[in-house]
Amino acid sequence: MSKKTDFYTPYKGPAGGWGALQSTTKHWLKSENAVRNIHTLLKTNQPHGFDCPGCAWGEKHDPAKIRFCENGAKAVNWEATSRKVDAAFMAEHSVSWLNTQSDYFLEYQGRLTEPMRYNQETDHYEAISWEQAYKQIGETLKEQTNPDNVAFYTSGRASNEAAFLYQLFARAYGTNNFPDCSNMCHEASGYALTSSIGIGKGTVEIDDFERADAVFVFGQNPGTNHPRMLETLKEVVQRGAQLLSFNTLHERGLERFQNPQNPMEMLTNGSKPTNTGYFCPKIGGDMAVVRGIVKVLIDLDEKAHQQGQAVFDHDFIKEHTQGLDTYLEQVKQTSWQDIINQSGLNKEEITHAANVYAKAENVILTWAMGITQHHHSVATIHEMVNLMALRGNLGKPGAGVCPVRGHSNVQGDRTMGINERPSQAFLDALEKRFNFTPPQEHGLAVVDTIRAMRDGKVGVFIALGGNFAAATPDTEATKHALKQCQLTVQISTKLNRSHLITGTEAIILPCLGRTDIDHQTKGQQKVTVEDSFSMIHASGGVLEPLSKEQKSEPAIVAGIASATLGDFPIDWNEVVSDYDLIREHIAAVVPGFNDFNQRILQDGGFYLGNSARERNWKTPAGKAICHTHVLPESILPKRAQNLLSDKTLIMQTLRSHDQYNTTIYGMNDRYRGIKGERKVVFINPADIQRLGFEEGQTVTLRSIWDDGVERKVSGFKLVPYSIPAGNIAAYYPETNPLVPLDSHGEFSNTPTSKSIAIELEAYEEESNGIAVAVV
């Protein structure tokens, strides 16, 4: 192998297995809390432990002793470190110097352990007291002439209790500006499902996977992003059900899995398949795939009708749907050539998938961000719902739609009211409980918040967790916007990029993580989270905090609220003394949380319920709405379409296996064969040859957009990979600078991070080996 590609060796093994155990051990030792963290890991996702700070995949109701995966172990050990970032650390390192370091370096330094304020004159963060921090934030908020000058960002890490207090504080302050991490991932799911079935959540429970005759998996890589799902997929295949995967890249977790908790598989080095069919559509081609499946089903139903039978569930369609006839007519008018061109699959492959669907009594359709981060994502999910409606696969056991959420409480945050477009029912419930009129005008989501900061319309930015500067699109535009702010506040567990992109004033507030014991005046507290299956779990930390200066997220929100609003509309300090009091407020405001404090005492928590699962369609028509969309001529927004050439490639961003969201645990991507590198481009070998490049060659990626702004990232190496011709993939956040701020989903405003038009250019180096341009 040449030196150009010595960082890449194709991976031959299954997902999980010995590689997962070795990786878990490595990160366990790197935490520098090895002995203590054995106990910590064994408490992960347990009834009397804490909820994993990683993904939102749910737990089966079984007595398994070990309930964490490799990436969950990374998340736990990453948080439960003994390393500290305090004022002494900041005194040694200027913000400017830290900003030249990698994202991996920043978070590896350890836990934030005391509140700090940025000093522009010295370019260093310096220690301040909590009282000083609260006072400065409160005074800055009170001096704003308009509450909409402030944006309240939320990460999916926040608990239900913290999120509820946060939205109550912001609305009592007077704004609905709630940019949220869901705006960047599953907003299309929420919008499409709400407009189709009346609720923006999936309709399945985890036990439904045991009853399904077929499972269709679209646009997700569970081996890296939610590995506990692999056991579920393997079990589906093992019991003889069909499992079809549709994913642009070949991903090992969707092919084979070796369960590290199965002694026989480990001793024999055996593994089990996680699919019965694997299809690789083009980036953004999933809508065309589903349309092709429906086109085949129409023919099958017409032939069955001639024999006095049916493929469609006509009784369900008549009683429970509206608009399906119009949709089916649109499908008939769509040509097979358009479907094949856009999907990248041939008619035989699509027909095979349609036959599997037609023969299955109960079907689950599940998806993730490979579906939601396109211009036409809402239309794609509408198409999927229509497919499920044809055979009544909505609202029955063993069937339904299942968007797999990312961060562990991103769904719960939305349930708690973190929503820039709240329902009137929610606002009315707040008013009834707290005796004030919440703001009625819609607020700002992520993309509009960046624009507002850029344009001077938002001057204060408060982040409850997350890494806004790294997670958002159009990185340079986001950085510029943050720098325009009067004040930026980051409530965080670890150092990240967002602490280094400051407003005129900047404050870091160190908070407890999921693994930390939360001591309040009335005793040790628990919080709750909601998983992808609408299960509400209690979560209590097991480790003493590294510092007495670390506070819980609810306590920090209450401290800022008290400094800003006094005791309006509640006694903030009182409710954080005992989180049962917060949950009593939640139970009075949010449907489904009656007897909240009693129900979380159950092992495994409780099911929040889902109206569509009960075939109670909370739409204006009282039925499931089947939306009709024309198959788009291009998956790209119009602003890129006129600038394309035969050199144009469509890029999707993705995670490495040593990564969760913007947190980089290491520089390897085991399942894709990458070692010690992150600046790589996965590309079809035919495209390497067609464009005149070589394997391992270093290139520059240039984004195509019509605003005249040059968006480039440089120093990326070409990796030949099993991906459709014309498509490439690369890691974020390194490639987020290529995603134009104005390139977002129709209806959802989600950044189109899975479909960006780019061109590759040779990366020139000077004779001394230093690159001409580096991003």
mmCIF file of C-alpha atoms in Angstrom, residues 36-53 59 64-68 76 514-515 526 538-543:
data_model
loop_
_atom_site.group_PDB
_atom_site.id
_atom_site.type_symbol
_atom_site.label_atom_id
_atom_site.label_comp_id
_atom_site.label_asym_id
_atom_site.label_seq_id
_atom_site.Cartn_x
_atom_site.Cartn_y
_atom_site.Cartn_z
ATOM 1 C CA ARG A 36 -14.398 3.934 39.499
ATOM 2 C CA ASN A 37 -15.772 3.795 35.958
ATOM 3 C CA ILE A 38 -16.349 0.036 35.995
ATOM 4 C CA HIS A 39 -19.125 0.749 38.492
ATOM 5 C CA THR A 40 -20.231 3.729 36.427
ATOM 6 C CA LEU A 41 -20.608 1.736 33.194
ATOM 7 C CA LEU A 42 -22.621 -0.976 34.951
ATOM 8 C CA LYS A 43 -25.123 1.686 36.058
ATOM 9 C CA THR A 44 -25.666 2.922 32.479
ATOM 10 C CA ASN A 45 -29.317 2.655 31.368
ATOM 11 C CA GLN A 46 -30.182 0.675 34.501
ATOM 12 C CA PRO A 47 -33.444 1.275 36.416
ATOM 13 C CA HIS A 48 -31.567 2.761 39.386
ATOM 14 C CA GLY A 49 -28.730 4.305 37.429
ATOM 15 C CA PHE A 50 -28.370 7.044 34.829
ATOM 16 C CA ASP A 51 -29.485 7.351 31.239
ATOM 17 C CA CYS A 52 -26.658 7.083 28.704
ATOM 18 C CA PRO A 53 -25.554 10.564 27.571
ATOM 19 C CA GLU A 59 -34.274 -0.351 26.181
ATOM 20 C CA ALA A 64 -29.898 -7.666 31.170
ATOM 21 C CA LYS A 65 -26.989 -6.672 33.390
ATOM 22 C CA ILE A 66 -25.119 -4.738 30.726
ATOM 23 C CA ARG A 67 -26.995 -2.063 28.818
ATOM 24 C CA PHE A 68 -24.333 0.007 27.138
ATOM 25 C CA VAL A 76 -19.659 7.716 29.719
ATOM 26 C CA ARG A 514 -25.537 12.480 33.548
ATOM 27 C CA THR A 515 -22.931 10.507 35.498
ATOM 28 C CA LYS A 526 -32.984 12.519 39.690
ATOM 29 C CA ALA A 538 -35.537 8.449 35.548
ATOM 30 C CA SER A 539 -31.800 9.117 35.595
ATOM 31 C CA GLY A 540 -29.597 9.637 38.629
ATOM 32 C CA GLY A 541 -25.837 10.077 38.628
ATOM 33 C CA VAL A 542 -23.489 7.775 40.540
ATOM 34 C CA LEU A 543 -20.256 9.805 40.789
#
